[in-house]
mmCIF file of C-alpha atoms and ligand atoms in Angstrom:
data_model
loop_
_atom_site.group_PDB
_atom_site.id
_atom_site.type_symbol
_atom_site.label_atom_id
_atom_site.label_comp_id
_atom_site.label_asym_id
_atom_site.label_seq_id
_atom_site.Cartn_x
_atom_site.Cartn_y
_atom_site.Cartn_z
ATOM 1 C CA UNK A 26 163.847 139.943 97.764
ATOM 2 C CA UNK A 27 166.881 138.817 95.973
ATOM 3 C CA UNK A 28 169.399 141.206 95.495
ATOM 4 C CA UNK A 29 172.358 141.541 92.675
ATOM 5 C CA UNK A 30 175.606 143.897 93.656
ATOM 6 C CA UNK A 31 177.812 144.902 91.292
ATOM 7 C CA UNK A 32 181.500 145.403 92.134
ATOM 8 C CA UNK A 33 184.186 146.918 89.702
ATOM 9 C CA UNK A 34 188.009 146.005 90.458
ATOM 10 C CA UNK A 35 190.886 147.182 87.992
ATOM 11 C CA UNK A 36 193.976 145.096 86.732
ATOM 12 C CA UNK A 37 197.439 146.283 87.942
ATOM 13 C CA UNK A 38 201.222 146.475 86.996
ATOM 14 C CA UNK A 39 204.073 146.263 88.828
ATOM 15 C CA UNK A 40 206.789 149.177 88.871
ATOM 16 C CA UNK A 41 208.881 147.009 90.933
ATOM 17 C CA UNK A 42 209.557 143.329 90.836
ATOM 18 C CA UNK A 43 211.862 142.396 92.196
ATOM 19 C CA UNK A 44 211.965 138.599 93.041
ATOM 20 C CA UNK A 45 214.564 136.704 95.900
ATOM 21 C CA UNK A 46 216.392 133.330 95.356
ATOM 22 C CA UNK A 47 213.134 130.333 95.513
ATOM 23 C CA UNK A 48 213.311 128.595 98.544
ATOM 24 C CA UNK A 49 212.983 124.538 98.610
ATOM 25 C CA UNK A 50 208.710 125.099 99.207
ATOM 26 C CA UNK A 51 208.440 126.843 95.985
ATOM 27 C CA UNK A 52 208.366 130.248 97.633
ATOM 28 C CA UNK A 53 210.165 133.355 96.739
ATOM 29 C CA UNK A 54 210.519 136.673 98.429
ATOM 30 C CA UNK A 55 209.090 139.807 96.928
ATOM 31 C CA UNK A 56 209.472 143.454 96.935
ATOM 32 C CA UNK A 57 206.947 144.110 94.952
ATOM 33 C CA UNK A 58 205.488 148.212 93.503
ATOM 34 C CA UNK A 59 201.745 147.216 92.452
ATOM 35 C CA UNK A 60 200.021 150.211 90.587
ATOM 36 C CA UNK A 61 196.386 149.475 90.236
ATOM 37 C CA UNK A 62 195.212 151.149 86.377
ATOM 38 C CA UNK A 63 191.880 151.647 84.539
ATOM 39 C CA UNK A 64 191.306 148.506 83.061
ATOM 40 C CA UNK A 65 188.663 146.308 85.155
ATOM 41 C CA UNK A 66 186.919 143.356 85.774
ATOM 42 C CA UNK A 67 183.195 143.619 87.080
ATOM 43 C CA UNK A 68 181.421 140.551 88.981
ATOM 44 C CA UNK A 69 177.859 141.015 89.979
ATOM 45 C CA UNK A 70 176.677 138.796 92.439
ATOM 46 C CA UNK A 71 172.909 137.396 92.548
ATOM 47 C CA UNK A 72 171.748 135.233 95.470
ATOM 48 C CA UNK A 73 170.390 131.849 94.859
ATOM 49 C CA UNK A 74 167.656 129.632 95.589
ATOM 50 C CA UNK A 75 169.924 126.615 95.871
ATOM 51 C CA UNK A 76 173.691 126.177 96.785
ATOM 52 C CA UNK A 77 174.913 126.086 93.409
ATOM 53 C CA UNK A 78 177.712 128.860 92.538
ATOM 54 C CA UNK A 79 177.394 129.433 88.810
ATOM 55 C CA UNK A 80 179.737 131.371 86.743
ATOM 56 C CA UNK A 81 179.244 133.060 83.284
ATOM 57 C CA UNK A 82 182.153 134.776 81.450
ATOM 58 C CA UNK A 83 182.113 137.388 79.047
ATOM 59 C CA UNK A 84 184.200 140.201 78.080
ATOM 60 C CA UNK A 85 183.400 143.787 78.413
ATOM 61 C CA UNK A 86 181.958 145.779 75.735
ATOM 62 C CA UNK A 87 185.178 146.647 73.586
ATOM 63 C CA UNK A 88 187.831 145.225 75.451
ATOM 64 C CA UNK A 89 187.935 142.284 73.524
ATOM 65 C CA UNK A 90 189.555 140.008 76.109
ATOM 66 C CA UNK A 91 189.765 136.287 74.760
ATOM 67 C CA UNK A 92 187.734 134.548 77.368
ATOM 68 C CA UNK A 93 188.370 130.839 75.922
ATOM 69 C CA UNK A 94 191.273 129.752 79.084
ATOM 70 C CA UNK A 95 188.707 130.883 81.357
ATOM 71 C CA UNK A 96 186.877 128.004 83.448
ATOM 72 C CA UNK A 97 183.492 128.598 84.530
ATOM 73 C CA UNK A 98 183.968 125.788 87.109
ATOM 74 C CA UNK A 99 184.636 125.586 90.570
ATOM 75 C CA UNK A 100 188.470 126.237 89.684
ATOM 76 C CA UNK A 101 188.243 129.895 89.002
ATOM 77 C CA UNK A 102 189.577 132.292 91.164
ATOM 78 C CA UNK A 103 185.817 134.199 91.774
ATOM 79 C CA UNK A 104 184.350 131.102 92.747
ATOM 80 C CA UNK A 105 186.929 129.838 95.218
ATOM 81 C CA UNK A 106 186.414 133.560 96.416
ATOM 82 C CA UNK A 107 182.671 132.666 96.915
ATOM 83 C CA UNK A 108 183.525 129.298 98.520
ATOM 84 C CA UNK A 109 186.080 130.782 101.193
ATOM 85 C CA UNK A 110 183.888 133.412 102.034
ATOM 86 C CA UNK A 111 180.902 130.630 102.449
ATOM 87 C CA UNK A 112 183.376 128.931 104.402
ATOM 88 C CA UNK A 113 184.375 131.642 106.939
ATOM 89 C CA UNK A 114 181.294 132.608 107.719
ATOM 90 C CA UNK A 115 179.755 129.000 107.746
ATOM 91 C CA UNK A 116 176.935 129.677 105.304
ATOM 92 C CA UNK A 117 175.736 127.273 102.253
ATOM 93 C CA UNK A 118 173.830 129.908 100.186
ATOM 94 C CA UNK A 119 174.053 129.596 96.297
ATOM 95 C CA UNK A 120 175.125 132.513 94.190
ATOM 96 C CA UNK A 121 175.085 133.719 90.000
ATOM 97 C CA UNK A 122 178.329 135.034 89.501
ATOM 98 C CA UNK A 123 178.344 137.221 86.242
ATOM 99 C CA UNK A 124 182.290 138.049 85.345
ATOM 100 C CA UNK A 125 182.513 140.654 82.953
ATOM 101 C CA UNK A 126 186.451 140.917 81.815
ATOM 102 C CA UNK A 127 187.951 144.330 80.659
ATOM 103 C CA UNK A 128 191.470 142.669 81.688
ATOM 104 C CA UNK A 129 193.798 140.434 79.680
ATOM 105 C CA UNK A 130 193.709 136.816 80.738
ATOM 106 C CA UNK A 131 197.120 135.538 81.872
ATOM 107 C CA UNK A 132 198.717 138.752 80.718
ATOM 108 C CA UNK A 133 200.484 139.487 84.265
ATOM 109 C CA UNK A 134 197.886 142.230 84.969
ATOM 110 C CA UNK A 135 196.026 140.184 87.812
ATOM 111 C CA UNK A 136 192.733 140.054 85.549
ATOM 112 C CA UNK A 137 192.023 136.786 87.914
ATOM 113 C CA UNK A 138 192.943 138.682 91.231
ATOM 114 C CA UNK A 139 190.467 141.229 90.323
ATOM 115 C CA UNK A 140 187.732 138.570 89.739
ATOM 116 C CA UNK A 141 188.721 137.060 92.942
ATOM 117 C CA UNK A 142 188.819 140.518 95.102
ATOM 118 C CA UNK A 143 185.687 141.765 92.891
ATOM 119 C CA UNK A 144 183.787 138.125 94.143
ATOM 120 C CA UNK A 145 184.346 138.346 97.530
ATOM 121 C CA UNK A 146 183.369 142.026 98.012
ATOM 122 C CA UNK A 147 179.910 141.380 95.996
ATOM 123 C CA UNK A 148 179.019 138.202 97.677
ATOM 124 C CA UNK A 149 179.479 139.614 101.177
ATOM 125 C CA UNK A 150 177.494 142.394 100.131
ATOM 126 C CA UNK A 151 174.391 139.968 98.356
ATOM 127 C CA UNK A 152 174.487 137.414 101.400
ATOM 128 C CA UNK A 153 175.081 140.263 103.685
ATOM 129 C CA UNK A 154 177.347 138.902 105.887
ATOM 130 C CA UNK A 155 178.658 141.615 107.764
ATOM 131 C CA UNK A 156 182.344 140.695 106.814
ATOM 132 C CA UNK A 157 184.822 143.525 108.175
ATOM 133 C CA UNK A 158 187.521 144.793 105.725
ATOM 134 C CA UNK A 159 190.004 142.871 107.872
ATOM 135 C CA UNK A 160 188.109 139.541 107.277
ATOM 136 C CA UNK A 161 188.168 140.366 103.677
ATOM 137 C CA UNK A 162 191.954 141.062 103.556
ATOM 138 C CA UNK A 163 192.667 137.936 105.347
ATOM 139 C CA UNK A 164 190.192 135.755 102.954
ATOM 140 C CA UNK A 165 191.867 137.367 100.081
ATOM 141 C CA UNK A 166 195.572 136.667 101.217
ATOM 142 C CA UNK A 167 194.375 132.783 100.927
ATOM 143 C CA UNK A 168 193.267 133.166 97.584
ATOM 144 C CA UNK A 169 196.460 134.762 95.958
ATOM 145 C CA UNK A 170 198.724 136.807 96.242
ATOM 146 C CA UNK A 171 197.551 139.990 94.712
ATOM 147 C CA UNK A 172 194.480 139.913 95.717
ATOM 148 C CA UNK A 173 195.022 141.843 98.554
ATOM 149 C CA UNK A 174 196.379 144.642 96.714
ATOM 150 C CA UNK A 175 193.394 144.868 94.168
ATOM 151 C CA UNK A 176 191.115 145.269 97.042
ATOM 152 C CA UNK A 177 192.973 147.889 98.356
ATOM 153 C CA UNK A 178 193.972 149.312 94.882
ATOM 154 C CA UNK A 179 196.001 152.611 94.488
ATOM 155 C CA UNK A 180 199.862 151.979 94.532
ATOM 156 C CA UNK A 181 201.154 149.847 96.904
ATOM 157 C CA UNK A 182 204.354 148.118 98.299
ATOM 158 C CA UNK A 183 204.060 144.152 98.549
ATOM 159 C CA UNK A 184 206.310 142.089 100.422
ATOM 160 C CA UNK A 185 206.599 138.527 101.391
ATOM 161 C CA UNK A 186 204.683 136.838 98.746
ATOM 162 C CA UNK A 187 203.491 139.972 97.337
ATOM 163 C CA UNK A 188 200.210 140.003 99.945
ATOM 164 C CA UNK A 189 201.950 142.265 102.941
ATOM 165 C CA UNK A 190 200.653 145.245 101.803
ATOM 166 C CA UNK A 191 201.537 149.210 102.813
ATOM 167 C CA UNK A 192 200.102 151.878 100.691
ATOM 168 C CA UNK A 193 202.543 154.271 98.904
ATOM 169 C CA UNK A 194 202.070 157.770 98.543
ATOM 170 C CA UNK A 195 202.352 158.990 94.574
ATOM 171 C CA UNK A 196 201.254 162.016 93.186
ATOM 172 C CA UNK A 197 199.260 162.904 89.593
ATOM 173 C CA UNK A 198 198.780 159.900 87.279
ATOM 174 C CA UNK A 199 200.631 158.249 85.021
ATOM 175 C CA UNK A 200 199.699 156.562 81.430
ATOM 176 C CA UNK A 201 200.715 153.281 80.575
ATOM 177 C CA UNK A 202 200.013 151.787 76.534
ATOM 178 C CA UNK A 203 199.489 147.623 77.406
ATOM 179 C CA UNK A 204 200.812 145.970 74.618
ATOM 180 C CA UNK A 205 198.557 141.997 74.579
ATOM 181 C CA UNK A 206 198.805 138.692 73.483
ATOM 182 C CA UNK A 207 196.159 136.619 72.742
ATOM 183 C CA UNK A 208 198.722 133.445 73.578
ATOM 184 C CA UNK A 209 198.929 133.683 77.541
ATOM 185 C CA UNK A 210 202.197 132.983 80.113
ATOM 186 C CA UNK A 211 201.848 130.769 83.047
ATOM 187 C CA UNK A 212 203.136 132.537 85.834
ATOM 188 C CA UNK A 213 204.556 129.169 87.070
ATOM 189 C CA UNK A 214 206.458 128.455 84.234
ATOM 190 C CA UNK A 215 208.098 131.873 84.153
ATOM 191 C CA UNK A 216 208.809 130.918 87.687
ATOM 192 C CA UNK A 217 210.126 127.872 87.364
ATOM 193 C CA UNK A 218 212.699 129.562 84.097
ATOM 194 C CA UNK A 219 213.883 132.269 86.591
ATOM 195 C CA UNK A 220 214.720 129.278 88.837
ATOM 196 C CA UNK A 221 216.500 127.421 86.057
ATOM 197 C CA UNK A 222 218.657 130.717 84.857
ATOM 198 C CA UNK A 223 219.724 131.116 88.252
ATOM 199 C CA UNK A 224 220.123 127.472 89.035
ATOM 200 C CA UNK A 225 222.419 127.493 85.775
ATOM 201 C CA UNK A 226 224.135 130.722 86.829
ATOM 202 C CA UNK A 227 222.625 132.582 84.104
ATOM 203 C CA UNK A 228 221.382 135.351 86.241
ATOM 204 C CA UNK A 229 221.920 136.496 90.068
ATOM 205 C CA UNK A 230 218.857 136.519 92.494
ATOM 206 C CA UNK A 231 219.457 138.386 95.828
ATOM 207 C CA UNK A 232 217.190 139.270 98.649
ATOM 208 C CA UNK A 233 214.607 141.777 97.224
ATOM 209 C CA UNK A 234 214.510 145.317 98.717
ATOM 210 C CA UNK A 235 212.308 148.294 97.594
ATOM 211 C CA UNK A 236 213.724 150.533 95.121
ATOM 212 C CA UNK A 237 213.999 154.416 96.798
ATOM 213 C CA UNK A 238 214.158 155.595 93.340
ATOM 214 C CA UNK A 239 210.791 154.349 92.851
ATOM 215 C CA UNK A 240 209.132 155.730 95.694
ATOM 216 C CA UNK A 241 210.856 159.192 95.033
ATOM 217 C CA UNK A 242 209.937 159.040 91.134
ATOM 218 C CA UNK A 243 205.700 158.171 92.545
ATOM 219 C CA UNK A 244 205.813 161.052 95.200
ATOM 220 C CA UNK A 245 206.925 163.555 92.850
ATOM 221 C CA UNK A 246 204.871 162.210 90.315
ATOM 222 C CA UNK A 247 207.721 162.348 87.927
ATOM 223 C CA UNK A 248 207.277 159.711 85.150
ATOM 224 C CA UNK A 249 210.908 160.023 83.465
ATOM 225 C CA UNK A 250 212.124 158.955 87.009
ATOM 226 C CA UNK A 251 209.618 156.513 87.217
ATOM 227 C CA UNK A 252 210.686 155.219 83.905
ATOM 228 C CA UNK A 253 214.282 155.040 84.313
ATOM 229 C CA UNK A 254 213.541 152.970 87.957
ATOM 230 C CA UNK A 255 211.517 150.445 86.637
ATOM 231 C CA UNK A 256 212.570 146.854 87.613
ATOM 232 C CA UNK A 257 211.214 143.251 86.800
ATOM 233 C CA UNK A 258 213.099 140.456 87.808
ATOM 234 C CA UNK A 259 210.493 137.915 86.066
ATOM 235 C CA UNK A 260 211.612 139.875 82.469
ATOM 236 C CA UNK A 261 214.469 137.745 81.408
ATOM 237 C CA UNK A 262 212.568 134.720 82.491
ATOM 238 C CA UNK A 263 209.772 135.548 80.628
ATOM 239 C CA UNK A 264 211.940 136.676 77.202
ATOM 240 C CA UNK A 265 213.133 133.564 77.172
ATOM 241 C CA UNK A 266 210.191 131.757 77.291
ATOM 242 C CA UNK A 267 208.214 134.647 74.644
ATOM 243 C CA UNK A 268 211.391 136.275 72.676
ATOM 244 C CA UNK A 269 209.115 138.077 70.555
ATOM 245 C CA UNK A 270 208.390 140.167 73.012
ATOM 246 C CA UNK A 271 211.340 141.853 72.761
ATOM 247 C CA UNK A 272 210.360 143.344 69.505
ATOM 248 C CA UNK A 273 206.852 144.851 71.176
ATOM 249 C CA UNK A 274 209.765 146.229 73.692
ATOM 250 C CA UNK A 275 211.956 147.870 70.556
ATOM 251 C CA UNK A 276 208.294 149.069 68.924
ATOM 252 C CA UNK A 277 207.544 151.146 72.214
ATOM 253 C CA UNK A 278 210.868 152.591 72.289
ATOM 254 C CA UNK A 279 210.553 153.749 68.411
ATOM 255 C CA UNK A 280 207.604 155.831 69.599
ATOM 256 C CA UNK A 281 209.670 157.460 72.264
ATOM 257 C CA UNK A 282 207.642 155.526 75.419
ATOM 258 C CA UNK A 283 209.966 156.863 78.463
ATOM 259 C CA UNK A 284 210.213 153.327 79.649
ATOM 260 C CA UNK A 285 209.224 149.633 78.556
ATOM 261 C CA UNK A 286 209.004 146.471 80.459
ATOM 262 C CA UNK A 287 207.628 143.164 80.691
ATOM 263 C CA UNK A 288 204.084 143.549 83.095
ATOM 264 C CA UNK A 289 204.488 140.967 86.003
ATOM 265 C CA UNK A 290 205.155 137.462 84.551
ATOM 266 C CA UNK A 291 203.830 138.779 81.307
ATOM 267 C CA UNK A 292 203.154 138.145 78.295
ATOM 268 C CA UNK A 293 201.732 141.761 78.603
ATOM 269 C CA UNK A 294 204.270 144.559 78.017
ATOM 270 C CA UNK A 295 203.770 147.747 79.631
ATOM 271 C CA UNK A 296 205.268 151.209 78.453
ATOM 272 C CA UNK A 297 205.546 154.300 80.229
ATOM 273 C CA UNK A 298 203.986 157.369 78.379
ATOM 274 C CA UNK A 299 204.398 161.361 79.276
ATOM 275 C CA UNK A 300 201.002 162.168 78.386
ATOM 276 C CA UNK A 301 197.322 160.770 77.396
ATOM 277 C CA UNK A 302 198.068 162.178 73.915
ATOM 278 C CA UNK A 303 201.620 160.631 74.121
ATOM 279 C CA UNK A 304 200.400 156.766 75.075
ATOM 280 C CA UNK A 305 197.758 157.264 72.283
ATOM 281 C CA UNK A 306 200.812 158.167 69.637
ATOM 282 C CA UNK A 307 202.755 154.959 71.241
ATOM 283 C CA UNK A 308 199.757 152.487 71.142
ATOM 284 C CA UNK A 309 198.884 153.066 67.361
ATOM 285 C CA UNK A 310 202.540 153.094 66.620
ATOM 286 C CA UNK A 311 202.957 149.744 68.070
ATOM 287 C CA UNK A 312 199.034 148.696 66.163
ATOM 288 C CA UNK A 313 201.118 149.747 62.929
ATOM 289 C CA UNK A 314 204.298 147.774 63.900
ATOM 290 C CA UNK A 315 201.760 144.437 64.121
ATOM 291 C CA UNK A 316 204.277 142.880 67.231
ATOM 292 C CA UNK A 317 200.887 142.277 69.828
ATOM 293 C CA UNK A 318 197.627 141.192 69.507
ATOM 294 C CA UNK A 319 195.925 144.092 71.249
ATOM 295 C CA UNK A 320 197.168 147.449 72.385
ATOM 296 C CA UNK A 321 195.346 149.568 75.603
ATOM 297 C CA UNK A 322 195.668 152.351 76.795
ATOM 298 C CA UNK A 323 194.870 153.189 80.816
ATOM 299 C CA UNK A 324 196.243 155.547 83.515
ATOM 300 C CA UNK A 325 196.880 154.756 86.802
ATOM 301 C CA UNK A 326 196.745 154.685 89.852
ATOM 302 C CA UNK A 327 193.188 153.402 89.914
ATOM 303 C CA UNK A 328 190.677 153.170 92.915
ATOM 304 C CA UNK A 329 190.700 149.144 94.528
ATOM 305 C CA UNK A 330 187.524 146.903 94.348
ATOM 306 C CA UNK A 331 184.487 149.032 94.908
ATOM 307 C CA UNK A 332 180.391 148.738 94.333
ATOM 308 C CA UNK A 333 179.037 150.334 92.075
ATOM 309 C CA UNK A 334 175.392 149.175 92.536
HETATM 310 P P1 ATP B 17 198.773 137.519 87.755
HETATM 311 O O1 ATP B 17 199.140 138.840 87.181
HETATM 312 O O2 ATP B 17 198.065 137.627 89.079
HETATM 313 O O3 ATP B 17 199.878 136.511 87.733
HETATM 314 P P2 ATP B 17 197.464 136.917 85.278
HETATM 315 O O4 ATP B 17 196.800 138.212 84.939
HETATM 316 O O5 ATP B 17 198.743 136.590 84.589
HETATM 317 O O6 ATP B 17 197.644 136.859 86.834
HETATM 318 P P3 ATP B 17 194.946 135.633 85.141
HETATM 319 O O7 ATP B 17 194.228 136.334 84.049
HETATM 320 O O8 ATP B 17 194.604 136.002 86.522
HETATM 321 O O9 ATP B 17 196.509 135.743 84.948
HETATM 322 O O10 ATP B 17 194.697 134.061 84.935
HETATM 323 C C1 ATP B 17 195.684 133.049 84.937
HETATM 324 C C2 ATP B 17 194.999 131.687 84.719
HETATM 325 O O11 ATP B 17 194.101 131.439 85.804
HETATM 326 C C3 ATP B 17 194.136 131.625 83.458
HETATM 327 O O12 ATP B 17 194.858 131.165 82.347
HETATM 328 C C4 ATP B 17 193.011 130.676 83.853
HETATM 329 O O13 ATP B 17 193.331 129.352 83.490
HETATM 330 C C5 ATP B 17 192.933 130.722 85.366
HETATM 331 N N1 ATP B 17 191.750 131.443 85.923
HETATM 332 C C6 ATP B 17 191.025 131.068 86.968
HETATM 333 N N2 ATP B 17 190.055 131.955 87.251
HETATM 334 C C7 ATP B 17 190.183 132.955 86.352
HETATM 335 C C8 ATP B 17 189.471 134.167 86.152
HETATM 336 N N3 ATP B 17 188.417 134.528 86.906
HETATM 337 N N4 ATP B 17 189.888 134.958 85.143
HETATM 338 C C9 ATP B 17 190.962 134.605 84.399
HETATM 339 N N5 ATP B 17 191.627 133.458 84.527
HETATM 340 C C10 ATP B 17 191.267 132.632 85.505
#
């Protein structure tokens, strides 16, 4: 009997980026805060016949995510998932991968990640291949690096490239209004601007270490703290390469959001609310002011990749 599992995994942003000088491989250290929220990404997973791994697209009921960058070759994340899993475990079975997206694309909220993570945990389950979580973690560390964390979910620190992961505690939730734009960032690119401003002495990269004003803000659950401690290195970078951004920064700070910032490599800008009812007042206030495409609202933390068939 063939067999389709579901698996829901959420998008994320980071409370801490905080990127280190790029070495001559292209890497750079991280010290990295992921918060996983309550935006996600469902893959359900249907055995095949044949070897084939076949991909449709779509975007959840709603969410409105512009699904035209994504490929529905062997290039997407969820598929390579698929493959290195096959791989591993030294199987050649087919699979129908249905991605549903509730996550912007290339919006620096790991909507791809969660695809990946959401894959790999599905197609175990529908070939049944008796992976342990360990496997999975290490499979998911080749794919990218925040895949880890989405399988794991929560709030998290990162270090190295992002992928060493140790849960952090945090108490009560917080709610975050996600400013979108339908015209994506490449994360390389805002990589390789932070590397030109510091190259060109516009800006100072140092070794990354974890913020303790973070971690105190998360296990107190106090979102003023956690607004005023908010870091992201990859912020000028990507202001420079998006300026208008800035002005989806200003529109969040008219509606008194405790904190703004840049989501990841962005274009996605994130703002710290005090309430529900406070992150609803900030995301039609920013609607009205017209500076993004789409506006969101979701609380975190949020539960990692889980099945939910
Ligand atoms: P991150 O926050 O991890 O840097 P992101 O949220 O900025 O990622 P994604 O939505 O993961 O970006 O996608 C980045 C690019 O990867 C897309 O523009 C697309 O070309 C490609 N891609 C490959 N697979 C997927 C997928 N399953 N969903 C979205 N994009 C994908």
């Amino acid at each position: 009997m063939t067999r389709s599992v579901t698996v829901r995994a959420p998008g994320k942003v980071n409370l801490q980026l905080s990127v280190g000088p790029g070495r001559e491989d292209g890497f750079h250290p991280l010290a990295t805060v992921f918060q996983a929220v309550e935006l996600y990404e469902t893959v359900t997973a249907t055995p095949r016949d044949d070897d084939a791994i076949v991909l449709t697209v779509s975007s959840a009921p709603g969410a409105h995510v512009d699904i035209s960058g994504v490929p529905i070759d062997a290039s997407n994340i969820a598929a390579r998932a698929a493959i290195a899993l096959r791989r591993e475990f030294g199987l050649s079975d087919g699979v129908d991968l249905e991605i549903v997206k509730g996550v912007p694309v290339a919006g620096g909220m790991a909507g791809g990640s969660a695809d990946a993570a959401a894959a790999l945990l599905a197609c175990a389950e529908a070939w049944d291949v008796g992976a342990s979580r360990t496997q999975l973690d290490e499979i998911a560390a080749t794919l990218g690096s925040d895949v880890p964390f989405i399988l794991h979910g929560h709030t998290a620190v990162g270090l190295g490239r992002g992928d060493q992961i140790t849960p952090a505690m945090s108490r009560g939730r917080f709610h975050w209004v996600l400013a979108t734009q339908r015209e994506g960032l490449s994360t390389a690119d805002v990589y390789g601007e932070f590397d030109r401003m510091i190259a060109e002495g516009e800006r100072e990269a140092v070794d990354p270490e974890i913020s303790d004003a973070i971690m105190v803000a998360l296990v107190a659950g106090d979102a003023q703290g956690l607004a005023e401690a908010l870091v992201n290195d990859l912020q000028p970078a990507a202001l420079s390469l998006a300026p208008h951004l800035q002005s989806v920064m200003d529109a969040a700070l008219e509606a008194d959001a405790l904190g703004v910032m840049v989501s990841g490599s962005g274009p996605t800008v994130a703002a710290l609310a005090r309430s529900r009812q406070h992150a609803l007042a900030i995301a039609a206030h920013l609607t009205v002011s017209d500076t993004a495409d789409a506006v969101v609202t979701a609380s975190g933390p949020a539960p990692g990749a889980v099945l939910v068939t």
